[in-house]
CSV table of N, CA, C and O in Angstrom, one decimal:
chain,number,residue,atom,x,y,z
L,1,MET,N,-32.5,52.0,-4.7
L,1,MET,CA,-33.9,52.2,-5.2
L,1,MET,C,-33.8,52.8,-6.6
L,1,MET,O,-34.6,52.4,-7.4
L,2,LEU,N,-33.0,53.8,-6.9
L,2,LEU,CA,-32.9,54.4,-8.2
L,2,LEU,C,-31.7,54.0,-9.0
L,2,LEU,O,-31.4,54.6,-10.1
L,3,ARG,N,-31.0,53.0,-8.6
L,3,ARG,CA,-29.8,52.6,-9.2
L,3,ARG,C,-29.9,52.4,-10.7
L,3,ARG,O,-29.0,52.8,-11.5
L,4,ASN,N,-31.0,51.8,-11.2
L,4,ASN,CA,-31.1,51.5,-12.6
L,4,ASN,C,-32.0,52.5,-13.4
L,4,ASN,O,-32.4,52.2,-14.5
L,5,SER,N,-32.3,53.6,-12.7
L,5,SER,CA,-33.1,54.6,-13.4
L,5,SER,C,-32.3,55.3,-14.4
L,5,SER,O,-31.2,55.7,-14.1
L,6,GLU,N,-32.8,55.5,-15.6
L,6,GLU,CA,-32.1,56.3,-16.6
L,6,GLU,C,-32.4,57.8,-16.4
L,6,GLU,O,-33.2,58.4,-17.2
L,7,ALA,N,-31.8,58.4,-15.5
L,7,ALA,CA,-32.0,59.7,-15.1
L,7,ALA,C,-31.6,60.7,-16.2
L,7,ALA,O,-30.8,60.4,-17.1
L,8,PHE,N,-32.2,61.9,-16.2
L,8,PHE,CA,-31.8,62.9,-17.2
L,8,PHE,C,-31.9,64.2,-16.5
L,8,PHE,O,-32.5,64.4,-15.4
L,9,SER,N,-31.3,65.2,-17.1
L,9,SER,CA,-31.2,66.5,-16.5
L,9,SER,C,-32.0,67.5,-17.3
L,9,SER,O,-32.3,67.3,-18.4
L,10,GLY,N,-32.4,68.6,-16.6
L,10,GLY,CA,-33.2,69.6,-17.3
L,10,GLY,C,-33.0,70.9,-16.6
L,10,GLY,O,-32.7,71.0,-15.4
L,11,PHE,N,-33.3,72.0,-17.4
L,11,PHE,CA,-33.3,73.4,-16.8
L,11,PHE,C,-34.1,74.3,-17.6
L,11,PHE,O,-34.5,73.9,-18.8
L,12,SER,N,-34.5,75.4,-17.1
L,12,SER,CA,-35.4,76.3,-17.8
L,12,SER,C,-34.7,77.3,-18.7
L,12,SER,O,-33.6,77.6,-18.4
L,13,VAL,N,-35.5,77.8,-19.6
L,13,VAL,CA,-35.1,78.9,-20.5
L,13,VAL,C,-36.3,79.8,-20.7
L,13,VAL,O,-37.4,79.3,-20.5
L,14,ARG,N,-36.1,81.0,-21.1
L,14,ARG,CA,-37.2,81.9,-21.3
L,14,ARG,C,-37.8,81.7,-22.7
L,14,ARG,O,-39.0,81.8,-22.9
L,15,ASP,N,-36.9,81.5,-23.7
L,15,ASP,CA,-37.3,81.5,-25.1
L,15,ASP,C,-36.8,80.2,-25.8
L,15,ASP,O,-35.6,80.1,-26.0
L,16,LEU,N,-37.7,79.3,-26.1
L,16,LEU,CA,-37.3,78.1,-26.8
L,16,LEU,C,-36.7,78.3,-28.1
L,16,LEU,O,-35.8,77.5,-28.5
L,17,ASP,N,-37.2,79.2,-28.9
L,17,ASP,CA,-36.6,79.5,-30.2
L,17,ASP,C,-35.2,79.9,-30.2
L,17,ASP,O,-34.3,79.5,-30.9
L,18,LYS,N,-34.9,80.9,-29.2
L,18,LYS,CA,-33.5,81.3,-29.1
L,18,LYS,C,-32.6,80.2,-28.6
L,18,LYS,O,-31.5,80.0,-29.0
L,19,ALA,N,-33.2,79.4,-27.7
L,19,ALA,CA,-32.4,78.2,-27.2
L,19,ALA,C,-32.1,77.2,-28.3
L,19,ALA,O,-31.0,76.7,-28.4
L,20,ARG,N,-33.1,77.0,-29.1
L,20,ARG,CA,-32.9,76.0,-30.2
L,20,ARG,C,-31.8,76.5,-31.2
L,20,ARG,O,-30.9,75.8,-31.6
L,21,ASP,N,-31.8,77.8,-31.5
L,21,ASP,CA,-30.8,78.4,-32.3
L,21,ASP,C,-29.4,78.3,-31.7
L,21,ASP,O,-28.5,77.9,-32.3
L,22,PHE,N,-29.4,78.7,-30.4
L,22,PHE,CA,-28.1,78.7,-29.7
L,22,PHE,C,-27.5,77.3,-29.6
L,22,PHE,O,-26.3,77.1,-30.0
L,23,TYR,N,-28.2,76.4,-29.1
L,23,TYR,CA,-27.7,75.1,-28.8
L,23,TYR,C,-27.5,74.3,-30.2
L,23,TYR,O,-26.5,73.6,-30.3
L,24,GLY,N,-28.4,74.5,-31.1
L,24,GLY,CA,-28.3,73.8,-32.4
L,24,GLY,C,-27.3,74.4,-33.3
L,24,GLY,O,-26.5,73.7,-33.9
L,25,ASN,N,-27.4,75.7,-33.6
L,25,ASN,CA,-26.6,76.3,-34.6
L,25,ASN,C,-25.2,76.8,-34.1
L,25,ASN,O,-24.2,76.6,-34.7
L,26,LYS,N,-25.2,77.4,-32.9
L,26,LYS,CA,-23.9,77.9,-32.4
L,26,LYS,C,-23.1,76.8,-31.8
L,26,LYS,O,-21.9,76.8,-32.0
L,27,LEU,N,-23.7,75.9,-31.0
L,27,LEU,CA,-23.0,74.9,-30.3
L,27,LEU,C,-22.9,73.6,-31.1
L,27,LEU,O,-22.1,72.7,-30.8
L,28,GLY,N,-23.8,73.4,-32.1
L,28,GLY,CA,-23.8,72.2,-32.9
L,28,GLY,C,-24.3,71.0,-32.2
L,28,GLY,O,-24.1,69.9,-32.6
L,29,VAL,N,-25.2,71.2,-31.2
L,29,VAL,CA,-25.8,70.1,-30.5
L,29,VAL,C,-27.0,69.6,-31.2
L,29,VAL,O,-27.7,70.5,-31.8
L,30,ASP,N,-27.3,68.4,-31.3
L,30,ASP,CA,-28.5,67.8,-31.9
L,30,ASP,C,-29.7,68.2,-31.0
L,30,ASP,O,-29.8,67.8,-29.8
L,31,VAL,N,-30.6,69.1,-31.5
L,31,VAL,CA,-31.7,69.6,-30.8
L,31,VAL,C,-33.0,69.1,-31.4
L,31,VAL,O,-33.2,69.2,-32.6
L,32,SER,N,-34.0,68.7,-30.6
L,32,SER,CA,-35.3,68.3,-31.2
L,32,SER,C,-36.4,68.9,-30.3
L,32,SER,O,-36.2,69.0,-29.1
L,33,MET,N,-37.4,69.4,-31.0
L,33,MET,CA,-38.6,70.0,-30.3
L,33,MET,C,-39.4,68.8,-29.8
L,33,MET,O,-39.7,67.9,-30.5
L,34,GLU,N,-39.7,68.8,-28.5
L,34,GLU,CA,-40.5,67.8,-27.9
L,34,GLU,C,-41.8,68.5,-27.4
L,34,GLU,O,-42.0,69.7,-27.5
L,35,GLN,N,-42.8,67.7,-27.0
L,35,GLN,CA,-44.1,68.3,-26.6
L,35,GLN,C,-43.9,69.4,-25.5
L,35,GLN,O,-44.6,70.4,-25.5
L,36,GLN,N,-43.0,69.2,-24.5
L,36,GLN,CA,-42.9,70.1,-23.4
L,36,GLN,C,-41.7,71.1,-23.5
L,36,GLN,O,-41.5,71.9,-22.7
L,37,GLY,N,-40.9,70.9,-24.6
L,37,GLY,CA,-39.7,71.8,-24.7
L,37,GLY,C,-38.7,71.3,-25.7
L,37,GLY,O,-39.1,70.7,-26.7
L,38,LEU,N,-37.4,71.5,-25.4
L,38,LEU,CA,-36.4,71.0,-26.3
L,38,LEU,C,-35.6,69.9,-25.6
L,38,LEU,O,-35.4,69.9,-24.4
L,39,ALA,N,-35.2,68.9,-26.5
L,39,ALA,CA,-34.3,67.9,-26.0
L,39,ALA,C,-33.0,68.1,-26.7
L,39,ALA,O,-32.9,68.2,-27.9
L,40,LEU,N,-31.9,68.2,-25.9
L,40,LEU,CA,-30.6,68.3,-26.4
L,40,LEU,C,-30.0,66.9,-26.3
L,40,LEU,O,-29.9,66.2,-25.3
L,41,ARG,N,-29.7,66.3,-27.5
L,41,ARG,CA,-29.1,65.0,-27.6
L,41,ARG,C,-27.6,65.1,-27.6
L,41,ARG,O,-27.0,65.4,-28.6
L,42,VAL,N,-27.0,64.8,-26.5
L,42,VAL,CA,-25.6,64.9,-26.3
L,42,VAL,C,-25.0,63.5,-26.3
L,42,VAL,O,-25.7,62.5,-25.9
L,43,SER,N,-23.7,63.4,-26.7
L,43,SER,CA,-23.1,62.1,-26.7
L,43,SER,C,-23.0,61.5,-25.3
L,43,SER,O,-22.8,62.2,-24.3
L,44,GLY,N,-23.1,60.2,-25.3
L,44,GLY,CA,-22.8,59.5,-24.0
L,44,GLY,C,-24.0,59.3,-23.0
L,44,GLY,O,-23.7,58.9,-21.9
L,45,GLY,N,-25.1,59.7,-23.4
L,45,GLY,CA,-26.2,59.5,-22.4
L,45,GLY,C,-27.5,60.0,-22.8
L,45,GLY,O,-27.8,60.2,-24.0
L,46,ARG,N,-28.3,60.2,-21.8
L,46,ARG,CA,-29.7,60.6,-22.0
L,46,ARG,C,-29.7,62.1,-22.4
L,46,ARG,O,-28.8,62.8,-22.2
L,47,PRO,N,-30.8,62.5,-23.0
L,47,PRO,CA,-30.9,63.9,-23.4
L,47,PRO,C,-31.0,64.9,-22.2
L,47,PRO,O,-31.4,64.5,-21.1
L,48,VAL,N,-30.7,66.1,-22.5
L,48,VAL,CA,-30.9,67.2,-21.5
L,48,VAL,C,-32.1,67.9,-22.0
L,48,VAL,O,-32.3,68.2,-23.2
L,49,PHE,N,-33.1,68.1,-21.1
L,49,PHE,CA,-34.3,68.7,-21.4
L,49,PHE,C,-34.4,70.2,-21.0
L,49,PHE,O,-34.1,70.5,-19.9
L,50,LEU,N,-34.8,71.0,-22.0
L,50,LEU,CA,-34.9,72.5,-21.7
L,50,LEU,C,-36.4,72.8,-21.8
L,50,LEU,O,-37.1,72.4,-22.8
L,51,TYR,N,-36.9,73.4,-20.8
L,51,TYR,CA,-38.4,73.7,-20.8
L,51,TYR,C,-38.6,75.2,-20.6
L,51,TYR,O,-37.8,75.9,-20.0
L,52,PRO,N,-39.7,75.7,-21.2
L,52,PRO,CA,-39.9,77.1,-21.1
L,52,PRO,C,-40.5,77.5,-19.7
L,52,PRO,O,-41.2,76.8,-19.1
L,53,LYS,N,-40.0,78.7,-19.3
L,53,LYS,CA,-40.5,79.3,-18.0
L,53,LYS,C,-40.5,80.8,-18.2
L,53,LYS,O,-39.5,81.4,-18.3
L,54,ASP,N,-41.7,81.4,-18.1
L,54,ASP,CA,-41.9,82.8,-18.3
L,54,ASP,C,-41.1,83.6,-17.3
L,54,ASP,O,-40.5,84.7,-17.7
L,55,ASP,N,-41.0,83.2,-16.1
L,55,ASP,CA,-40.3,83.9,-15.0
L,55,ASP,C,-38.9,83.3,-14.8
L,55,ASP,O,-38.4,83.3,-13.6
L,56,HIS,N,-38.3,82.8,-15.8
L,56,HIS,CA,-37.0,82.1,-15.7
L,56,HIS,C,-36.0,83.0,-15.0
L,56,HIS,O,-35.9,84.2,-15.3
L,57,GLU,N,-35.3,82.5,-14.1
L,57,GLU,CA,-34.1,83.1,-13.5
L,57,GLU,C,-33.0,82.1,-13.6
L,57,GLU,O,-33.1,81.0,-13.2
L,58,PRO,N,-31.9,82.5,-14.3
L,58,PRO,CA,-30.7,81.6,-14.4
L,58,PRO,C,-30.1,81.2,-13.1
L,58,PRO,O,-30.1,82.0,-12.1
L,59,ALA,N,-29.7,80.0,-13.0
L,59,ALA,CA,-29.0,79.5,-11.8
L,59,ALA,C,-27.7,80.3,-11.6
L,59,ALA,O,-27.1,80.8,-12.6
L,60,SER,N,-27.2,80.3,-10.4
L,60,SER,CA,-25.9,81.0,-10.1
L,60,SER,C,-24.8,80.0,-10.2
L,60,SER,O,-23.7,80.2,-9.7
L,61,PHE,N,-25.0,78.8,-10.8
L,61,PHE,CA,-24.0,77.8,-10.9
L,61,PHE,C,-24.1,77.2,-12.3
L,61,PHE,O,-25.0,77.4,-13.1
L,62,THR,N,-23.1,76.4,-12.7
L,62,THR,CA,-23.0,75.7,-14.0
L,62,THR,C,-24.1,74.6,-14.1
L,62,THR,O,-24.2,73.8,-13.2
L,63,VAL,N,-24.9,74.7,-15.1
L,63,VAL,CA,-26.0,73.8,-15.3
L,63,VAL,C,-25.7,72.7,-16.3
L,63,VAL,O,-26.3,71.6,-16.3
L,64,LEU,N,-24.6,72.9,-17.1
L,64,LEU,CA,-24.3,71.9,-18.1
L,64,LEU,C,-22.8,72.0,-18.5
L,64,LEU,O,-22.3,73.1,-18.7
L,65,ASN,N,-22.1,70.9,-18.4
L,65,ASN,CA,-20.7,70.8,-18.7
L,65,ASN,C,-20.5,70.0,-20.0
L,65,ASN,O,-21.0,68.9,-20.1
L,66,PHE,N,-19.6,70.5,-20.9
L,66,PHE,CA,-19.3,69.8,-22.1
L,66,PHE,C,-17.8,69.4,-22.0
L,66,PHE,O,-16.9,70.3,-22.2
L,67,PRO,N,-17.5,68.1,-21.8
L,67,PRO,CA,-16.1,67.7,-21.9
L,67,PRO,C,-15.5,67.9,-23.3
L,67,PRO,O,-16.2,67.6,-24.3
L,68,VAL,N,-14.3,68.3,-23.4
L,68,VAL,CA,-13.6,68.5,-24.7
L,68,VAL,C,-12.2,68.0,-24.6
L,68,VAL,O,-11.6,67.9,-23.5
L,69,ASP,N,-11.7,67.6,-25.7
L,69,ASP,CA,-10.3,67.1,-25.8
L,69,ASP,C,-9.3,68.2,-25.7
L,69,ASP,O,-8.2,68.0,-25.2
L,70,ASP,N,-9.6,69.4,-26.3
L,70,ASP,CA,-8.6,70.5,-26.5
L,70,ASP,C,-9.4,71.8,-26.1
L,70,ASP,O,-10.1,72.3,-26.9
L,71,ILE,N,-9.2,72.2,-24.9
L,71,ILE,CA,-9.9,73.4,-24.4
L,71,ILE,C,-9.6,74.7,-25.1
L,71,ILE,O,-10.4,75.5,-25.4
L,72,ASP,N,-8.3,74.8,-25.5
L,72,ASP,CA,-7.9,76.0,-26.2
L,72,ASP,C,-8.6,76.1,-27.6
L,72,ASP,O,-9.2,77.2,-27.9
L,73,LYS,N,-8.7,75.0,-28.3
L,73,LYS,CA,-9.4,75.0,-29.6
L,73,LYS,C,-10.9,75.2,-29.3
L,73,LYS,O,-11.5,75.9,-30.1
L,74,ALA,N,-11.5,74.6,-28.3
L,74,ALA,CA,-12.9,74.8,-28.0
L,74,ALA,C,-13.2,76.2,-27.7
L,74,ALA,O,-14.2,76.8,-28.2
L,75,VAL,N,-12.4,76.9,-26.9
L,75,VAL,CA,-12.6,78.3,-26.6
L,75,VAL,C,-12.5,79.1,-27.9
L,75,VAL,O,-13.4,80.0,-28.2
L,76,ASP,N,-11.5,78.9,-28.7
L,76,ASP,CA,-11.3,79.6,-30.0
L,76,ASP,C,-12.6,79.4,-30.9
L,76,ASP,O,-13.0,80.4,-31.5
L,77,ASP,N,-13.1,78.2,-30.9
L,77,ASP,CA,-14.3,77.9,-31.8
L,77,ASP,C,-15.5,78.6,-31.3
L,77,ASP,O,-16.3,79.2,-32.0
L,78,LEU,N,-15.7,78.6,-29.9
L,78,LEU,CA,-16.8,79.3,-29.3
L,78,LEU,C,-16.8,80.8,-29.6
L,78,LEU,O,-17.8,81.4,-30.0
L,79,VAL,N,-15.6,81.4,-29.4
L,79,VAL,CA,-15.4,82.8,-29.6
L,79,VAL,C,-15.7,83.2,-31.1
L,79,VAL,O,-16.3,84.1,-31.4
L,80,ALA,N,-15.2,82.3,-32.0
L,80,ALA,CA,-15.4,82.5,-33.4
L,80,ALA,C,-16.9,82.5,-33.8
L,80,ALA,O,-17.3,83.1,-34.7
L,81,ALA,N,-17.7,81.7,-33.0
L,81,ALA,CA,-19.1,81.6,-33.2
L,81,ALA,C,-19.9,82.8,-32.5
L,81,ALA,O,-21.1,82.8,-32.6
L,82,GLY,N,-19.1,83.7,-31.9
L,82,GLY,CA,-19.8,84.9,-31.3
L,82,GLY,C,-20.1,84.7,-29.9
L,82,GLY,O,-20.9,85.5,-29.3
L,83,ILE,N,-19.6,83.7,-29.2
L,83,ILE,CA,-19.9,83.5,-27.8
L,83,ILE,C,-18.8,84.1,-27.0
L,83,ILE,O,-17.6,84.0,-27.2
L,84,THR,N,-19.2,84.8,-25.9
L,84,THR,CA,-18.3,85.5,-25.0
L,84,THR,C,-18.0,84.6,-23.8
L,84,THR,O,-19.0,84.1,-23.2
L,85,MET,N,-16.7,84.4,-23.5
L,85,MET,CA,-16.4,83.6,-22.4
L,85,MET,C,-16.5,84.4,-21.1
L,85,MET,O,-16.3,85.6,-21.1
L,86,GLU,N,-17.0,83.8,-20.0
L,86,GLU,CA,-17.2,84.5,-18.8
L,86,GLU,C,-15.8,84.6,-18.1
L,86,GLU,O,-15.0,83.8,-18.2
L,87,ASN,N,-15.6,85.7,-17.3
L,87,ASN,CA,-14.4,85.9,-16.5
L,87,ASN,C,-14.9,86.2,-15.1
L,87,ASN,O,-15.5,87.2,-14.8
L,88,TYR,N,-14.5,85.3,-14.2
L,88,TYR,CA,-15.0,85.4,-12.8
L,88,TYR,C,-13.9,86.0,-11.9
L,88,TYR,O,-14.1,86.0,-10.7
L,89,GLY,N,-12.9,86.5,-12.5
L,89,GLY,CA,-11.9,87.2,-11.7
L,89,GLY,C,-10.7,86.3,-11.2
L,89,GLY,O,-10.6,85.2,-11.5
L,90,GLU,N,-9.8,87.0,-10.5
L,90,GLU,CA,-8.6,86.3,-10.1
L,90,GLU,C,-8.8,85.1,-9.2
L,90,GLU,O,-7.9,84.2,-9.3
L,91,GLU,N,-9.8,85.0,-8.5
L,91,GLU,CA,-10.0,83.9,-7.6
L,91,GLU,C,-10.2,82.6,-8.3
L,91,GLU,O,-9.9,81.5,-7.8
L,92,PHE,N,-10.5,82.6,-9.6
L,92,PHE,CA,-10.7,81.4,-10.4
L,92,PHE,C,-9.4,81.2,-11.2
L,92,PHE,O,-9.3,80.1,-11.9
L,93,GLY,N,-8.5,82.1,-11.2
L,93,GLY,CA,-7.2,81.9,-11.9
L,93,GLY,C,-7.3,81.7,-13.4
L,93,GLY,O,-6.6,80.9,-14.0
L,94,GLN,N,-8.3,82.4,-14.0
L,94,GLN,CA,-8.5,82.3,-15.4
L,94,GLN,C,-7.4,83.1,-16.2
L,94,GLN,O,-7.0,84.2,-15.8
L,95,ASP,N,-7.0,82.6,-17.4
L,95,ASP,CA,-6.0,83.3,-18.2
L,95,ASP,C,-6.8,84.3,-19.1
L,95,ASP,O,-8.0,84.5,-19.0
L,96,ALA,N,-6.0,84.9,-20.1
L,96,ALA,CA,-6.6,85.9,-21.0
L,96,ALA,C,-7.8,85.3,-21.8
L,96,ALA,O,-8.6,86.0,-22.3
L,97,LYS,N,-7.8,84.0,-22.1
L,97,LYS,CA,-8.8,83.4,-22.9
L,97,LYS,C,-10.0,83.0,-22.0
L,97,LYS,O,-11.0,82.6,-22.5
L,98,GLY,N,-9.9,83.2,-20.7
L,98,GLY,CA,-11.0,82.8,-19.8
L,98,GLY,C,-10.9,81.4,-19.3
L,98,GLY,O,-11.9,80.9,-18.7
L,99,ILE,N,-9.8,80.7,-19.5
L,99,ILE,CA,-9.6,79.3,-19.1
L,99,ILE,C,-8.9,79.3,-17.7
L,99,ILE,O,-7.9,79.9,-17.5
L,100,ALA,N,-9.6,78.6,-16.8
L,100,ALA,CA,-9.0,78.3,-15.5
L,100,ALA,C,-8.2,77.0,-15.7
L,100,ALA,O,-8.7,75.9,-15.9
L,101,ARG,N,-6.8,77.1,-15.6
L,101,ARG,CA,-6.0,76.0,-15.8
L,101,ARG,C,-5.9,75.2,-14.6
L,101,ARG,O,-5.8,75.7,-13.4
L,102,GLY,N,-5.8,73.8,-14.7
L,102,GLY,CA,-5.8,72.9,-13.6
L,102,GLY,C,-4.4,72.9,-12.9
L,102,GLY,O,-3.4,73.4,-13.5
L,103,ASN,N,-4.4,72.5,-11.7
L,103,ASN,CA,-3.2,72.4,-10.9
L,103,ASN,C,-2.8,70.9,-10.6
L,103,ASN,O,-2.1,70.7,-9.6
L,104,GLY,N,-3.4,70.0,-11.3
L,104,GLY,CA,-3.1,68.6,-11.0
L,104,GLY,C,-4.2,67.9,-10.2
L,104,GLY,O,-4.2,66.7,-10.1
L,105,ASP,N,-5.1,68.7,-9.6
L,105,ASP,CA,-6.1,68.1,-8.8
L,105,ASP,C,-7.5,68.2,-9.4
L,105,ASP,O,-8.4,68.8,-8.9
L,106,GLY,N,-7.6,67.7,-10.6
L,106,GLY,CA,-8.9,67.8,-11.3
L,106,GLY,C,-8.7,68.0,-12.8
L,106,GLY,O,-7.7,67.6,-13.4
L,107,PRO,N,-9.6,68.8,-13.4
L,107,PRO,CA,-9.5,69.0,-14.8
L,107,PRO,C,-8.3,69.9,-15.1
L,107,PRO,O,-7.8,70.7,-14.3
L,108,THR,N,-7.8,69.7,-16.4
L,108,THR,CA,-6.6,70.5,-16.8
L,108,THR,C,-7.1,71.9,-17.2
L,108,THR,O,-6.2,72.8,-17.4
L,109,GLY,N,-8.4,72.1,-17.5
L,109,GLY,CA,-8.9,73.4,-17.8
L,109,GLY,C,-10.4,73.4,-17.8
L,109,GLY,O,-11.0,72.4,-18.1
L,110,ILE,N,-10.9,74.6,-17.5
L,110,ILE,CA,-12.4,74.8,-17.6
L,110,ILE,C,-12.6,76.2,-17.9
L,110,ILE,O,-11.9,77.1,-17.5
L,111,ALA,N,-13.6,76.5,-18.8
L,111,ALA,CA,-14.0,77.8,-19.2
L,111,ALA,C,-15.5,77.9,-19.2
L,111,ALA,O,-16.2,76.9,-19.5
L,112,TRP,N,-16.1,79.0,-18.9
L,112,TRP,CA,-17.5,79.2,-18.8
L,112,TRP,C,-18.0,80.2,-19.8
L,112,TRP,O,-17.4,81.1,-20.2
L,113,PHE,N,-19.3,80.0,-20.1
L,113,PHE,CA,-20.0,80.9,-21.0
L,113,PHE,C,-21.5,80.7,-20.7
L,113,PHE,O,-21.9,79.8,-19.9
L,114,THR,N,-22.4,81.6,-21.2
L,114,THR,CA,-23.8,81.5,-20.9
L,114,THR,C,-24.6,81.4,-22.2
L,114,THR,O,-24.2,81.7,-23.3
L,115,ASP,N,-25.8,80.8,-22.0
L,115,ASP,CA,-26.7,80.7,-23.1
L,115,ASP,C,-27.5,82.0,-23.2
L,115,ASP,O,-27.3,82.9,-22.3
L,116,PRO,N,-28.4,82.2,-24.2
L,116,PRO,CA,-29.1,83.5,-24.3
L,116,PRO,C,-30.0,83.8,-23.1
L,116,PRO,O,-30.3,85.0,-22.9
L,117,ASP,N,-30.3,82.9,-22.2
L,117,ASP,CA,-31.1,83.1,-21.0
L,117,ASP,C,-30.3,83.2,-19.8
L,117,ASP,O,-30.8,83.3,-18.7
L,118,GLY,N,-29.0,83.3,-19.9
L,118,GLY,CA,-28.1,83.4,-18.7
L,118,GLY,C,-27.7,82.2,-18.0
L,118,GLY,O,-27.0,82.2,-17.0
L,119,ASN,N,-28.1,81.0,-18.5
L,119,ASN,CA,-27.7,79.7,-17.9
L,119,ASN,C,-26.2,79.6,-18.1
L,119,ASN,O,-25.7,79.7,-19.2
L,120,VAL,N,-25.5,79.2,-17.0
L,120,VAL,CA,-24.0,79.0,-17.1
L,120,VAL,C,-23.7,77.6,-17.6
L,120,VAL,O,-24.2,76.6,-17.1
L,121,LEU,N,-22.9,77.6,-18.7
L,121,LEU,CA,-22.4,76.3,-19.3
L,121,LEU,C,-20.9,76.3,-19.2
L,121,LEU,O,-20.3,77.4,-19.0
L,122,SER,N,-20.3,75.2,-19.3
L,122,SER,CA,-18.8,75.2,-19.3
L,122,SER,C,-18.3,74.2,-20.3
L,122,SER,O,-19.0,73.2,-20.7
L,123,ILE,N,-17.1,74.4,-20.7
L,123,ILE,CA,-16.3,73.4,-21.5
L,123,ILE,C,-15.2,73.0,-20.5
L,123,ILE,O,-14.7,73.8,-19.7
L,124,ILE,N,-14.9,71.7,-20.4
L,124,ILE,CA,-14.0,71.2,-19.5
L,124,ILE,C,-13.1,70.1,-20.1
L,124,ILE,O,-13.6,69.3,-20.8
L,125,GLN,N,-11.8,70.3,-19.9
L,125,GLN,CA,-10.8,69.3,-20.4
L,125,GLN,C,-10.3,68.5,-19.2
L,125,GLN,O,-9.8,69.1,-18.2
L,126,GLU,N,-10.5,67.2,-19.2
L,126,GLU,CA,-10.1,66.4,-18.0
L,126,GLU,C,-8.8,65.7,-18.3
L,126,GLU,O,-8.4,65.6,-19.4
């Protein structure tokens, strides 16, 4: 029924101006203001839509993953931009940079960070 639908994803933020600055200036994503919120134009597909919500509560899971070719460089670039990597403890097997290194069954590395409204994002090297 929905096989040919051009689906897109979206999630809420508290402050569109802070989100536009974070995603556009810190992450370098193409951001445009739309009638109902922000559209993040990411490579390879449909935009991701961010909409304002006064009582926004961030999800307890990753809402957006950014595949990268070199996770170490991506972490270094994010940290240089003032972004703090999340550390979820030993159970995730993260190293000092906050990267959970793969064991051959999936991505070779993944690291998490949050946007200004607490939404969890990741960079992932496959």
